[in-house]
Tab-separated table of C-alpha atoms in Angstrom:
chain	number	residue	atom	x	y	z
A	94	MET	CA	0.000	0.000	0.000
A	95	GLU	CA	1.557	3.270	-1.047
A	96	LYS	CA	1.443	6.178	1.356
A	97	LEU	CA	-0.683	9.254	0.838
A	98	ALA	CA	1.092	11.591	-1.545
A	99	LEU	CA	2.464	14.789	-0.039
A	100	ASN	CA	3.308	18.210	-1.355
A	101	PRO	CA	6.616	18.325	0.535
A	102	VAL	CA	7.446	21.161	2.886
A	103	GLU	CA	11.166	21.677	3.456
A	104	ILE	CA	11.634	20.873	7.140
A	105	ALA	CA	14.973	19.949	8.690
A	106	SER	CA	14.673	16.966	11.008
A	107	ASN	CA	15.795	19.007	14.025
A	108	GLU	CA	13.744	22.119	13.248
A	109	ILE	CA	11.322	23.395	15.900
A	110	LEU	CA	7.825	23.207	14.439
A	111	SER	CA	6.142	25.713	16.772
A	112	GLU	CA	5.360	28.206	14.012
A	113	LYS	CA	3.970	25.637	11.598
A	114	THR	CA	0.254	25.198	10.927
A	115	PRO	CA	-1.595	22.003	9.926
A	116	GLU	CA	-2.009	23.435	6.413
A	117	GLN	CA	1.768	23.839	6.124
A	118	LEU	CA	2.608	20.383	7.452
A	119	CYS	CA	-0.242	18.173	6.237
A	120	GLN	CA	-0.695	18.843	2.515
A	121	THR	CA	-2.231	15.603	1.271
A	122	GLU	CA	-3.241	15.118	-2.348
A	123	LEU	CA	-4.375	11.648	-3.369
A	124	SER	CA	-3.408	10.105	-6.672
A	125	LEU	CA	-5.962	8.121	-8.678
A	126	THR	CA	-3.851	5.023	-7.958
A	127	GLN	CA	-4.269	5.570	-4.231
A	128	ILE	CA	-8.016	6.157	-4.539
A	129	ARG	CA	-8.327	2.899	-6.518
A	130	SER	CA	-6.307	1.069	-3.876
A	131	PHE	CA	-8.681	2.303	-1.147
A	132	VAL	CA	-11.731	1.201	-3.162
A	133	ASN	CA	-10.142	-2.191	-3.839
A	134	PHE	CA	-9.301	-2.497	-0.122
A	135	CYS	CA	-13.040	-2.277	0.621
A	136	GLU	CA	-13.615	-5.056	-1.895
A	137	GLU	CA	-10.849	-7.235	-0.433
A	138	LYS	CA	-12.398	-6.868	3.036
A	139	GLU	CA	-15.815	-7.840	1.626
A	140	CYS	CA	-17.402	-4.534	2.538
A	141	LYS	CA	-21.177	-4.870	2.006
A	142	ASN	CA	-21.948	-1.260	1.034
A	143	GLU	CA	-20.872	2.348	1.525
A	144	TYR	CA	-22.042	2.320	5.149
A	145	GLY	CA	-19.633	-0.481	6.058
A	146	ALA	CA	-16.518	1.293	4.796
A	147	TYR	CA	-15.756	3.030	8.109
A	148	GLU	CA	-15.555	-0.276	9.968
A	149	VAL	CA	-13.337	-1.711	7.226
A	150	PHE	CA	-10.781	1.078	7.633
A	151	ILE	CA	-10.966	1.481	11.431
A	152	THR	CA	-10.533	-2.258	12.140
A	153	ASP	CA	-7.505	-2.655	9.850
A	154	VAL	CA	-5.262	-4.132	12.580
A	155	PRO	CA	-3.354	-7.412	13.007
A	156	GLU	CA	-5.814	-10.236	13.661
A	157	GLN	CA	-4.046	-11.260	16.880
A	158	ASP	CA	-4.680	-7.798	18.393
A	159	LYS	CA	-8.440	-7.728	18.009
A	160	GLU	CA	-9.299	-9.610	21.214
A	161	LYS	CA	-6.643	-7.981	23.407
A	162	ALA	CA	-7.522	-5.537	26.188
A	163	ILE	CA	-5.525	-2.343	26.725
A	164	ASP	CA	-4.488	-1.770	30.338
A	165	ALA	CA	-5.684	1.539	31.822
A	166	THR	CA	-4.530	1.006	35.399
A	167	PHE	CA	-1.644	3.468	35.000
A	168	LEU	CA	-4.181	6.280	35.384
A	169	GLU	CA	-4.909	5.260	38.986
A	170	LYS	CA	-1.197	5.509	39.767
A	171	THR	CA	-0.595	8.856	38.049
A	172	ASN	CA	-0.681	11.593	40.686
A	173	ILE	CA	-0.974	14.824	38.702
A	174	GLU	CA	-3.157	17.669	39.932
A	175	GLY	CA	-5.709	18.676	37.308
A	176	LEU	CA	-5.807	15.208	35.688
A	177	SER	CA	-9.118	13.355	35.381
A	178	HIS	CA	-10.475	10.471	33.320
A	179	PHE	CA	-13.708	8.683	32.542
A	180	SER	CA	-14.754	5.647	30.500
A	181	ASP	CA	-17.286	4.806	27.851
A	182	ARG	CA	-17.898	1.555	25.994
A	183	SER	CA	-14.895	1.882	23.678
A	184	PHE	CA	-12.519	4.477	25.111
A	185	GLU	CA	-10.868	5.847	28.210
A	186	HIS	CA	-11.059	9.657	28.073
A	187	ILE	CA	-8.402	11.868	29.682
A	188	ARG	CA	-8.560	15.541	30.623
A	189	TYR	CA	-5.676	17.582	31.993
A	190	PHE	CA	-6.105	21.276	32.718
A	191	ALA	CA	-2.814	23.060	33.305
A	192	LYS	CA	-4.389	26.321	34.479
A	193	GLU	CA	-8.157	26.513	34.326
A	194	GLU	CA	-10.739	23.745	34.072
A	195	LYS	CA	-12.973	23.784	30.982
A	196	SER	CA	-16.328	22.222	30.253
A	197	ASP	CA	-16.759	19.609	27.536
A	198	ASP	CA	-18.666	22.186	25.477
A	199	GLU	CA	-15.751	24.633	25.744
A	200	ILE	CA	-13.304	21.920	24.734
A	201	SER	CA	-15.478	20.767	21.821
A	202	SER	CA	-15.900	24.273	20.436
A	203	SER	CA	-12.131	24.859	20.393
A	204	ILE	CA	-11.095	21.587	18.672
A	205	TYR	CA	-9.723	22.167	15.161
A	206	GLY	CA	-8.204	18.749	14.523
A	207	ARG	CA	-6.933	15.477	15.964
A	208	LEU	CA	-3.671	13.598	16.170
A	209	TYR	CA	-3.900	9.845	15.657
A	210	ILE	CA	-1.360	7.310	16.923
A	211	SER	CA	-1.766	3.542	16.653
A	212	PRO	CA	0.936	1.874	18.781
A	213	SER	CA	0.983	-1.801	19.683
A	214	VAL	CA	-1.499	-2.915	22.333
A	215	GLU	CA	1.339	-3.337	24.832
A	216	ASN	CA	2.852	0.092	24.134
A	217	THR	CA	-0.424	2.044	24.171
A	218	PRO	CA	-0.708	2.646	27.966
A	219	VAL	CA	3.013	3.398	28.298
A	220	LEU	CA	2.901	5.925	25.460
A	221	MET	CA	-0.318	7.410	26.823
A	222	GLN	CA	1.373	8.007	30.179
A	223	LYS	CA	4.309	9.694	28.416
A	224	ILE	CA	1.867	11.996	26.612
A	225	VAL	CA	0.203	12.977	29.907
A	226	GLU	CA	3.573	13.644	31.536
A	227	GLN	CA	4.774	15.683	28.547
A	228	HIS	CA	1.734	17.965	28.721
A	229	TYR	CA	2.199	18.363	32.466
A	230	LYS	CA	5.879	19.198	31.995
A	231	ASN	CA	5.062	21.814	29.337
A	232	ASN	CA	2.063	23.247	31.230
A	233	ARG	CA	-0.273	22.396	28.333
A	234	ASP	CA	-3.908	21.319	28.471
A	235	LEU	CA	-4.685	17.832	27.190
A	236	ALA	CA	-7.935	16.338	25.929
A	237	CYS	CA	-7.524	12.849	24.512
A	238	LYS	CA	-8.787	9.298	24.540
A	239	PHE	CA	-7.347	5.831	24.086
A	240	SER	CA	-9.013	2.621	23.047
A	241	ARG	CA	-9.841	-0.013	25.656
A	242	THR	CA	-9.140	-2.857	23.191
A	243	GLY	CA	-6.867	-3.635	20.270
A	244	ALA	CA	-9.793	-3.996	17.853
A	245	ARG	CA	-9.414	-0.474	16.415
A	246	ASN	CA	-6.472	1.382	14.928
A	247	ASP	CA	-7.425	4.760	16.442
A	248	ARG	CA	-5.822	3.674	19.702
A	249	ILE	CA	-4.705	7.153	20.804
A	250	VAL	CA	-6.579	10.274	19.725
A	251	ILE	CA	-5.399	13.723	20.879
A	252	TYR	CA	-7.847	16.568	20.366
A	253	LEU	CA	-6.066	19.658	19.107
A	254	THR	CA	-7.169	22.819	20.882
A	255	GLU	CA	-3.903	24.728	21.218
A	256	ASP	CA	-0.950	25.504	18.955
A	257	PHE	CA	-0.416	22.757	16.383
A	258	GLY	CA	3.342	23.123	16.094
A	259	ASP	CA	3.819	23.011	19.867
A	260	GLU	CA	1.800	19.787	20.047
A	261	ILE	CA	3.890	18.216	17.289
A	262	ASP	CA	7.107	19.322	19.027
A	263	MET	CA	5.996	17.512	22.196
A	264	MET	CA	5.161	14.363	20.233
A	265	LYS	CA	8.529	14.479	18.464
A	266	GLU	CA	10.294	14.791	21.815
A	267	ILE	CA	8.515	11.699	23.125
A	268	ARG	CA	9.389	9.820	19.951
A	269	LYS	CA	13.042	10.876	20.231
A	270	ASP	CA	13.294	9.832	23.904
A	271	SER	CA	11.280	6.595	23.569
A	272	PRO	CA	11.495	5.346	19.970
A	273	GLU	CA	10.724	1.797	21.118
A	274	LEU	CA	7.131	2.852	21.872
A	275	PHE	CA	6.581	3.562	18.182
A	276	THR	CA	7.734	0.214	16.831
A	277	SER	CA	5.005	-1.831	15.117
A	278	CYS	CA	2.665	1.149	14.834
A	279	ASN	CA	-0.429	0.674	12.673
A	280	LYS	CA	-2.013	3.279	10.399
A	281	ASN	CA	-5.533	3.896	9.247
A	282	LYS	CA	-5.111	4.318	5.488
A	283	LEU	CA	-7.262	7.452	5.483
A	284	TRP	CA	-5.284	9.424	8.065
A	285	CYS	CA	-3.269	12.405	6.890
A	286	ASN	CA	0.546	12.172	7.043
A	287	ILE	CA	2.459	14.972	8.760
A	288	GLU	CA	5.554	16.091	6.900
A	289	GLY	CA	8.721	15.370	8.894
A	290	VAL	CA	6.948	13.241	11.542
A	291	ASP	CA	6.664	9.447	11.517
A	292	ASP	CA	3.861	7.367	13.059
A	293	ILE	CA	1.752	10.376	14.119
A	294	TYR	CA	-1.115	11.437	11.862
A	295	PHE	CA	-3.551	14.327	11.497
A	296	GLY	CA	-7.280	14.625	10.930
A	297	ALA	CA	-9.129	17.929	10.565
A	298	GLU	CA	-12.163	18.418	12.811
A	299	PRO	CA	-15.439	17.901	10.910
A	300	PRO	CA	-17.741	20.906	10.492
A	301	ASN	CA	-20.615	18.467	11.071
A	302	LYS	CA	-20.009	16.976	14.521
A	303	ALA	CA	-22.392	14.114	13.716
A	304	PHE	CA	-19.538	12.499	11.746
A	305	SER	CA	-15.869	11.985	12.502
A	306	TYR	CA	-12.897	12.676	10.254
A	307	GLY	CA	-12.610	8.956	9.529
A	308	GLU	CA	-16.331	8.466	8.906
A	309	ASP	CA	-16.443	11.310	6.392
A	310	ARG	CA	-13.503	9.961	4.407
A	311	ALA	CA	-14.595	6.339	4.622
A	312	ARG	CA	-18.001	7.312	3.244
A	313	ILE	CA	-16.312	9.053	0.279
A	314	ILE	CA	-14.440	5.857	-0.572
A	315	GLY	CA	-17.462	3.735	0.350
A	316	GLU	CA	-19.745	5.598	-2.061
A	317	ILE	CA	-17.281	5.004	-4.912
A	318	PHE	CA	-16.981	1.337	-3.887
A	319	SER	CA	-20.760	0.943	-3.828
A	320	LEU	CA	-21.116	2.405	-7.336
A	321	LYS	CA	-18.327	0.131	-8.577
A	322	LYS	CA	-19.985	-2.895	-6.967
A	323	GLU	CA	-23.227	-2.072	-8.790
A	324	ASN	CA	-21.303	-1.648	-12.068
A	325	LEU	CA	-22.366	2.003	-12.274
A	326	VAL	CA	-18.851	3.408	-12.399
A	327	ASP	CA	-15.605	2.268	-14.030
A	328	ILE	CA	-12.826	3.173	-11.593
A	329	ASP	CA	-10.226	2.248	-14.202
A	330	ASN	CA	-11.430	5.210	-16.266
A	331	ASP	CA	-9.306	8.130	-15.026
A	332	ASN	CA	-11.764	10.866	-15.948
A	333	GLU	CA	-14.725	9.055	-14.441
A	334	LEU	CA	-12.914	8.250	-11.180
A	335	ASP	CA	-11.478	11.768	-10.911
A	336	GLY	CA	-14.885	13.396	-11.355
A	337	LEU	CA	-16.658	11.020	-8.978
A	338	PHE	CA	-14.003	11.438	-6.270
A	339	LYS	CA	-14.289	15.238	-6.420
A	340	LEU	CA	-18.062	14.962	-6.349
A	341	GLU	CA	-18.109	12.730	-3.267
A	342	CYS	CA	-15.553	14.934	-1.507
A	343	LEU	CA	-17.613	18.053	-2.084
A	344	LYS	CA	-20.783	16.322	-0.857
A	345	ARG	CA	-19.030	15.934	2.529
A	346	GLU	CA	-17.273	19.321	2.389
A	347	VAL	CA	-13.847	17.685	2.028
A	348	ASN	CA	-11.260	19.481	-0.096
A	349	PRO	CA	-10.588	17.094	-3.026
A	350	PHE	CA	-7.133	18.635	-3.498
A	351	ASN	CA	-6.195	18.207	0.163
A	352	PHE	CA	-7.877	15.097	1.529
A	353	GLY	CA	-6.913	15.835	5.136
A	354	PHE	CA	-8.901	19.068	5.258
A	355	TYR	CA	-12.416	20.406	4.903
A	356	ILE	CA	-13.735	23.227	2.759
A	357	ASN	CA	-14.719	25.410	5.669
A	358	ASP	CA	-15.755	28.621	3.951
A	359	ASP	CA	-19.543	28.998	4.003
A	360	THR	CA	-19.753	30.740	0.634
A	361	ILE	CA	-17.810	28.018	-1.104
A	362	SER	CA	-19.850	25.304	0.614
A	363	SER	CA	-23.032	27.041	-0.493
A	364	ALA	CA	-21.881	27.153	-4.119
A	365	ALA	CA	-20.938	23.464	-3.924
A	366	ASP	CA	-24.364	22.626	-2.498
A	367	ASP	CA	-26.059	24.285	-5.452
A	368	VAL	CA	-24.067	22.068	-7.802
A	369	LEU	CA	-24.299	18.844	-5.850
A	370	TYR	CA	-27.822	18.713	-4.561
A	371	GLY	CA	-29.578	19.528	-7.823
A	372	TYR	CA	-29.798	15.763	-8.291
A	373	SER	CA	-31.290	13.127	-6.052
A	374	ASP	CA	-29.251	10.080	-5.047
A	375	GLU	CA	-31.086	7.972	-7.609
A	376	GLU	CA	-30.375	10.412	-10.403
A	377	PHE	CA	-26.676	10.326	-9.524
A	378	ARG	CA	-26.798	6.634	-10.370
A	379	GLN	CA	-27.951	7.314	-13.917
A	380	GLU	CA	-25.078	7.679	-16.353
A	381	GLU	CA	-26.369	10.719	-18.223
A	382	GLU	CA	-27.149	12.699	-15.074
A	383	TYR	CA	-23.865	11.594	-13.493
A	384	LEU	CA	-21.839	12.839	-16.452
A	385	GLU	CA	-23.680	16.157	-16.438
A	386	SER	CA	-23.119	16.631	-12.701
A	387	LYS	CA	-19.462	15.654	-13.104
A	388	ALA	CA	-19.041	18.308	-15.786
A	389	LEU	CA	-20.585	20.924	-13.491
A	390	VAL	CA	-18.291	19.967	-10.615
A	391	ASP	CA	-15.240	20.044	-12.871
A	392	ASP	CA	-16.308	23.469	-14.111
A	393	TRP	CA	-16.840	24.671	-10.545
A	394	LEU	CA	-13.429	23.390	-9.461
A	395	GLU	CA	-11.752	25.008	-12.452
A	396	LYS	CA	-13.361	28.368	-11.680
A	397	ASN	CA	-12.301	28.007	-8.066
A	398	ALA	CA	-8.774	26.781	-8.742
A	399	ARG	CA	-7.488	28.650	-5.717
A	400	LEU	CA	-8.880	25.767	-3.640
A	401	SER	CA	-5.806	23.787	-4.592
A	402	ASP	CA	-3.390	26.113	-2.797
A	403	GLY	CA	-5.492	26.436	0.336
A	404	SER	CA	-6.746	30.005	-0.127
A	405	TRP	CA	-10.482	30.523	-0.116
A	406	LEU	CA	-12.523	32.768	-2.384
A	407	GLY	CA	-14.825	35.456	-1.091
A	408	ASP	CA	-17.668	37.302	-2.798
A	409	ASP	CA	-16.604	36.241	-6.285
A	410	VAL	CA	-17.782	32.639	-5.796
A	411	PRO	CA	-19.939	31.811	-8.828
A	412	LYS	CA	-23.580	31.165	-7.989
A	413	PHE	CA	-25.360	28.139	-9.433
A	414	ASN	CA	-29.090	27.573	-9.689
A	415	SER	CA	-31.421	24.998	-11.172
A	416	ASP	CA	-30.993	26.468	-14.648
A	417	ASP	CA	-27.366	25.320	-14.557
A	418	LEU	CA	-28.526	21.752	-14.064
């Protein structure tokens, strides 16, 4: 499986990343080969339909790990003022407030992304303790969770609420001091690589909190897989796959030129909605309507080419209406 393609940013291995933003470090443009490989991965795992794609990607772990429990007892032995934790069915959630306690609503409203790490089952609690200690040492708030079993590959999730570069610097320091904790790391194929950092991945926070970063991207691939399974799309046709991928990305407000990020400008989203939702789901499955909608999306993307370099348009976004369809 080839890695996600990157638009490289020149970063020396020892450079402090404090001034870097996610957009500078996580440029992720997928090739058609990679998109095909993701679709074929769904087929190999006998995914039933587009709704099953998330489980296919999130449970991509070694078979021997799936029944293992992850030990959380270290939390009872960690005596740090301001540290708390609570459990749900799948995760142990950790909160550390360096200065002032915040409510879950305050934390949620300030999250702009997530870091994903998938260490071995045995290394997960040890690495999690290192992460807590690193935030305590640097007087930084921490909101995170770790999986209670080895069945998922999102074993450690750190919610990003403060400076991105500072968070990456802390993770790099842990990796430098304890490289053994990062051996045998897994990776969800849909996570975004971070330039200059190994085994730690990024996911932008969804504008629609009803879905996660992984769910949004799995559904994009799952929709393409479902159409392929029904023989309604030929993924070996470059133009057809390219158009359909952009279409599915825009339906979920994902930037097709930068798979790790969302299109978060309301005016652009509105223009995309006018293009995308002129057709019902059933009409999308008809070849003639599909080709017409693809042409509209391609035209929209061409007119808004500045999407590809991460800058967003303002009042000059072209407006579409039913006449365009």
